[in-house]
Amino acid sequence: PAPAFPSFPVYTPTTSLTPRFLAQDYQPSRTQQYSLNLQTQVAKDLLLEVGYVGARAIRLLDMRSLNQAGLASASNPIRGITTNTLANLAQRVPYEGFGSGLQQVESAGASWFNALETTLSKRFSKGSQFIAAYTFSRLLDTDGGNALETSGGNVQTIGNQDSQSARYGPADFNREHRLVLSYVYEIPNIFKNRAGLSQVTGGWMIAGVTTFQAGQRLTITSTNTNNAFGITADHAQLAAGCTASQIVKSGSVSSKVNAYFNASCFAPYPIIGDDGKATGFGNAGAGIANGPAQKNFDISLSKRTKLGLLGEGSNWEIRGEFFNAFNTPQFANPDVNVSDPTFGKISTTAVNPRVIQFALKLNF
């Protein structure tokens, strides 16, 4: 049931209330899109298109904690406190009596999209047609899926709540490279002048869609239980000398299903507290690693045979369709939380195994 409103819960410096509210200056988001395309005919029935596509979005929805604890010092005391320990965490927050779940829904997010899109298309002629489309793109944002973590139905922003730049990086659904090829090809009838064999060898057609695409961008997270700022959902800490290119192990995806990431690239959080326990934020940025790439082949093979009984254009068609025709494994993303016992393991696939279906169709 809906709670009574307005609500005035009792709170003291020792409570830890977690209300969520809408910012008073919340505004609708705004998107600007722009593009420039060039087309040219490179041969008969063959068209090449090259274009730039961009988009800029501002005032996107984000959610952050307003109660991230500050760092105290002798020159900058907080309520008389000059040290930073886990014990005095509740006294170093901006609003006593509230926890890190004091969340404000804002319109402060932003995104930037830039893409090179190329298409080579052939119109149907001489029994064939195709479209080959390649996109090289980059989508960056500040408060998308790579900046959030969902736990127990609650959404919380990862890492430093007061630093939007710490959450800035490639979006979680960004695929930098994507190539899609669709085609139709009528197989020539090599015995078209032979009445008997022509019925068997004629009318065959093969068609399909082939897709190659890079993996999604992944943010490596960890549960920072000793965070000096009170934010436990945090970016992971990269080990000294480990670069972003070394996070994912080399080799095929199937060879690293149980250990997708290089475990030696991650280290304990740096200790910054006066108690020797309180730690700082992790330094692994948003979208720092790539998930498994994907390739898929959907193919159909059909045959049409003329039927004179139901009119000149009548025919019957037998068709076979093969989805994921070569049964290529399409792996889902691995577990990205260093604190999980299943960290780095891929437990599911993203696309079904091979599926075959047949159909018989009468056209008249």
XYZ file of C-alpha atoms in Angstrom:
364
model
C 0.000 0.000 0.000
C 1.043 3.563 -0.621
C 2.544 5.195 2.476
C 0.915 8.200 4.065
C 2.200 11.490 2.698
C 3.741 13.650 3.945
C 5.816 11.394 6.172
C 7.838 12.586 9.156
C 9.885 9.608 10.424
C 11.689 10.023 13.707
C 15.451 10.166 13.327
C 18.454 10.777 15.550
C 22.202 10.928 14.904
C 22.300 7.165 15.433
C 19.550 6.196 12.956
C 20.291 5.319 9.348
C 17.239 6.290 7.300
C 17.323 5.749 3.534
C 14.708 7.919 1.780
C 14.786 8.491 -1.973
C 13.444 11.714 -3.459
C 13.287 13.757 -6.632
C 15.605 16.736 -7.025
C 13.804 20.070 -6.901
C 15.534 21.216 -10.098
C 14.757 18.017 -12.048
C 14.273 18.756 -15.755
C 13.253 16.725 -18.818
C 16.117 15.267 -20.812
C 17.178 16.694 -24.163
C 18.724 14.954 -27.155
C 20.427 16.491 -30.176
C 21.068 14.321 -33.248
C 23.117 15.138 -36.318
C 24.368 13.200 -39.333
C 25.996 13.567 -42.721
C 25.764 10.875 -45.404
C 27.360 10.512 -48.812
C 26.113 8.069 -51.459
C 27.647 6.997 -54.725
C 27.009 4.385 -57.373
C 30.195 2.339 -57.694
C 28.825 -0.040 -60.349
C 25.550 -1.033 -61.935
C 23.039 -1.927 -59.174
C 25.752 -1.327 -56.537
C 25.459 1.565 -54.078
C 27.998 2.668 -51.464
C 26.941 4.851 -48.561
C 29.297 6.338 -45.963
C 28.010 8.464 -43.143
C 28.750 10.043 -39.801
C 26.068 9.859 -37.117
C 26.246 11.659 -33.797
C 24.041 12.315 -30.810
C 24.378 14.358 -27.648
C 22.045 13.884 -24.691
C 21.901 15.996 -21.538
C 19.820 16.054 -18.351
C 19.656 12.274 -18.274
C 18.298 10.558 -15.196
C 20.831 9.596 -12.563
C 20.687 8.639 -8.919
C 23.308 9.314 -6.292
C 23.742 9.337 -2.550
C 23.791 12.758 -0.942
C 25.267 11.337 2.250
C 28.748 10.297 1.191
C 31.072 10.873 4.128
C 33.823 13.444 3.857
C 37.465 13.186 4.837
C 38.324 15.006 8.048
C 41.638 16.586 8.940
C 43.100 19.007 11.449
C 42.668 21.839 8.962
C 39.202 20.661 7.910
C 37.456 19.060 10.908
C 33.969 17.589 10.601
C 31.898 18.116 13.753
C 35.161 18.341 15.662
C 36.509 15.087 14.188
C 40.007 15.270 12.661
C 40.636 11.600 11.848
C 39.060 9.135 9.436
C 38.067 5.748 10.797
C 35.277 3.273 10.269
C 34.108 3.987 13.807
C 33.483 7.688 13.156
C 31.976 7.204 9.676
C 28.455 8.146 10.807
C 29.759 11.437 12.228
C 31.509 12.448 8.994
C 28.398 12.343 6.762
C 26.687 15.574 5.619
C 23.354 14.595 7.205
C 23.439 12.738 10.488
C 20.754 10.140 11.067
C 20.717 9.109 7.392
C 22.707 6.383 5.659
C 24.291 6.215 2.228
C 20.832 5.235 0.946
C 19.794 8.897 1.138
C 19.405 9.063 -2.640
C 18.438 11.905 -4.908
C 17.029 11.282 -8.391
C 18.591 13.952 -10.601
C 18.729 15.041 -14.226
C 22.481 15.534 -14.337
C 23.595 12.685 -16.601
C 24.920 13.043 -20.134
C 25.915 10.897 -23.105
C 27.887 11.267 -26.326
C 27.518 9.036 -29.405
C 29.695 9.096 -32.512
C 29.624 6.535 -35.307
C 30.951 5.782 -38.761
C 28.292 3.905 -40.718
C 29.021 2.292 -44.075
C 26.667 0.321 -46.305
C 27.297 -1.483 -49.571
C 24.079 -2.654 -51.206
C 23.303 -4.479 -54.435
C 19.825 -4.404 -55.875
C 18.329 -7.650 -57.092
C 19.775 -8.517 -60.465
C 21.023 -11.690 -62.122
C 19.508 -13.721 -59.327
C 21.207 -12.067 -56.362
C 21.102 -9.167 -53.953
C 22.923 -8.258 -50.744
C 23.410 -5.552 -48.130
C 26.644 -5.295 -46.133
C 26.533 -2.790 -43.261
C 29.462 -1.963 -40.960
C 29.323 0.395 -37.979
C 32.244 1.660 -35.928
C 30.835 3.545 -32.965
C 31.511 4.777 -29.463
C 28.856 5.639 -26.899
C 30.066 7.321 -23.719
C 27.912 8.266 -20.765
C 28.168 9.328 -17.147
C 25.305 7.550 -15.433
C 24.235 4.596 -17.564
C 24.217 0.902 -16.753
C 27.982 0.831 -16.194
C 27.598 3.355 -13.369
C 24.837 1.514 -11.519
C 24.505 -1.653 -9.498
C 21.282 -3.443 -8.602
C 21.124 -5.322 -5.326
C 17.966 -6.659 -3.726
C 15.826 -4.569 -6.069
C 17.613 -1.337 -5.091
C 19.638 0.655 -7.611
C 22.718 2.481 -6.408
C 25.432 4.450 -8.145
C 28.856 2.798 -8.099
C 31.874 4.473 -6.537
C 32.452 8.125 -5.746
C 29.035 9.800 -5.660
C 30.498 13.283 -5.923
C 32.639 12.656 -9.020
C 30.798 12.296 -12.299
C 34.115 11.877 -14.095
C 34.748 8.688 -12.089
C 31.584 7.213 -13.649
C 32.305 8.464 -17.174
C 33.112 5.799 -19.735
C 31.763 3.525 -22.497
C 28.113 2.581 -22.054
C 27.286 -0.982 -21.074
C 25.420 -1.708 -24.340
C 28.055 -0.136 -26.580
C 29.403 -2.452 -29.298
C 32.220 -0.664 -31.077
C 32.277 -2.905 -34.140
C 29.250 -4.425 -35.850
C 29.059 -6.026 -39.297
C 25.793 -7.374 -40.696
C 25.525 -9.081 -44.084
C 22.161 -10.094 -45.572
C 21.892 -11.803 -48.927
C 19.662 -13.666 -51.386
C 21.049 -15.875 -54.165
C 19.135 -17.856 -56.747
C 21.180 -20.949 -57.544
C 21.540 -21.314 -61.342
C 19.736 -24.244 -62.910
C 22.502 -26.162 -64.630
C 20.001 -28.504 -66.312
C 17.360 -25.961 -67.301
C 17.217 -27.322 -70.864
C 16.423 -30.826 -69.673
C 12.783 -31.220 -68.853
C 13.162 -34.023 -66.333
C 16.207 -32.763 -64.422
C 15.153 -29.126 -64.594
C 12.301 -29.762 -62.145
C 14.844 -31.108 -59.642
C 17.716 -28.645 -60.079
C 15.697 -25.480 -60.722
C 14.057 -23.062 -58.322
C 16.640 -23.321 -55.524
C 17.449 -20.223 -53.469
C 19.755 -19.579 -50.520
C 19.428 -16.555 -48.236
C 20.701 -15.509 -44.866
C 21.811 -12.954 -42.331
C 25.334 -13.036 -40.877
C 26.270 -10.913 -37.876
C 29.640 -10.147 -36.314
C 29.771 -7.779 -33.352
C 32.154 -6.818 -30.582
C 31.301 -7.588 -26.976
C 29.582 -5.211 -24.594
C 31.656 -2.996 -22.333
C 31.977 -4.237 -18.758
C 32.571 -2.434 -15.475
C 34.484 -4.468 -12.883
C 33.002 -3.889 -9.431
C 33.590 -5.081 -5.883
C 31.995 -4.783 -2.448
C 34.150 -2.312 -0.532
C 32.937 -3.038 3.002
C 35.629 -0.844 4.596
C 35.109 2.180 2.383
C 36.059 5.332 4.297
C 33.268 7.245 2.562
C 30.512 4.737 3.398
C 29.926 3.661 -0.239
C 30.235 -0.122 -0.413
C 29.265 -0.584 -4.079
C 32.540 0.386 -5.698
C 34.753 -0.040 -8.723
C 37.405 -2.716 -8.344
C 41.008 -1.819 -7.579
C 43.515 -2.490 -10.352
C 46.884 -3.895 -9.374
C 49.953 -1.764 -10.033
C 51.225 -2.220 -13.573
C 48.034 -3.808 -14.907
C 46.504 -2.024 -17.887
C 42.994 -2.263 -19.295
C 44.227 -4.469 -22.145
C 45.442 -7.075 -19.638
C 42.200 -7.441 -17.672
C 40.666 -10.000 -20.040
C 42.665 -13.179 -20.584
C 43.894 -13.925 -24.083
C 42.603 -16.846 -26.106
C 39.176 -18.021 -27.214
C 36.156 -17.389 -25.019
C 35.500 -21.124 -24.656
C 38.982 -21.549 -23.147
C 38.254 -19.030 -20.375
C 34.613 -19.746 -19.529
C 35.543 -20.371 -15.881
C 38.115 -17.587 -15.633
C 37.442 -14.796 -18.126
C 39.462 -12.174 -16.265
C 43.084 -12.083 -15.203
C 42.777 -12.360 -11.409
C 46.274 -10.957 -10.872
C 45.055 -7.604 -12.245
C 43.008 -6.912 -9.118
C 44.312 -5.916 -5.713
C 42.952 -4.938 -2.273
C 41.682 -1.396 -1.866
C 44.276 1.151 -0.673
C 44.052 1.979 3.025
C 43.643 5.691 3.710
C 42.121 5.648 7.199
C 43.850 6.497 10.473
C 42.674 3.164 11.889
C 44.578 1.153 9.285
C 41.275 -0.258 7.966
C 39.297 2.406 6.114
C 39.942 2.295 2.371
C 39.612 4.629 -0.588
C 37.681 4.200 -3.820
C 38.696 1.690 -6.497
C 40.432 2.928 -9.644
C 38.929 0.601 -12.293
C 36.846 2.918 -14.456
C 33.479 2.419 -16.107
C 33.366 0.127 -19.154
C 37.019 -0.779 -18.758
C 36.798 -4.303 -20.261
C 35.135 -5.998 -23.228
C 32.670 -8.861 -22.939
C 32.613 -11.834 -25.349
C 32.245 -10.986 -29.027
C 29.507 -12.662 -31.027
C 29.111 -14.138 -34.481
C 25.966 -15.696 -35.809
C 24.810 -17.263 -39.078
C 21.113 -17.593 -39.959
C 20.612 -19.383 -43.278
C 17.594 -20.496 -45.298
C 17.437 -22.885 -48.244
C 14.281 -23.094 -50.341
C 13.014 -24.604 -53.567
C 10.067 -23.513 -55.669
C 8.402 -25.804 -58.182
C 5.829 -24.559 -60.699
C 2.259 -25.842 -60.630
C 0.189 -25.342 -63.762
C -3.060 -26.502 -62.168
C -3.688 -23.327 -60.142
C -2.677 -20.681 -62.624
C 0.450 -19.575 -64.440
C 2.185 -18.142 -61.363
C 1.286 -20.920 -58.963
C 4.020 -22.944 -57.273
C 4.732 -24.901 -54.152
C 7.725 -24.124 -51.983
C 9.658 -26.249 -49.539
C 11.834 -24.288 -47.167
C 14.375 -25.045 -44.479
C 15.589 -22.399 -42.030
C 18.694 -22.783 -39.870
C 19.069 -20.309 -37.008
C 22.609 -20.236 -35.604
C 23.290 -22.621 -38.463
C 26.777 -23.685 -37.360
C 25.790 -23.973 -33.694
C 28.349 -21.310 -32.770
C 28.434 -20.706 -28.997
C 27.274 -17.176 -28.181
C 28.479 -16.543 -24.651
C 26.860 -14.088 -22.251
C 28.885 -11.731 -20.087
C 30.837 -13.101 -17.108
C 30.268 -12.196 -13.465
C 31.981 -8.814 -13.000
C 31.955 -8.533 -9.194
C 35.372 -9.362 -7.755
C 33.759 -10.141 -4.380
C 31.609 -12.942 -5.831
C 32.860 -16.546 -5.696
C 31.797 -16.824 -9.349
C 33.804 -13.781 -10.459
C 34.929 -14.131 -14.073
C 32.742 -17.165 -14.779
C 30.388 -17.322 -17.750
C 27.329 -19.328 -16.765
C 24.906 -18.704 -19.647
C 24.727 -18.140 -23.388
C 23.218 -15.129 -25.103
C 21.752 -16.887 -28.157
C 19.989 -20.230 -28.497
C 21.829 -23.257 -29.890
C 21.053 -24.212 -33.478
C 17.345 -24.294 -34.327
C 16.077 -25.887 -37.572
C 12.564 -25.569 -38.941
C 10.920 -26.710 -42.181
C 7.899 -25.407 -44.004
C 5.809 -26.363 -47.021
C 3.976 -23.524 -48.744
C 1.521 -23.308 -51.625
C 1.477 -20.066 -53.640
C -1.268 -19.271 -56.150
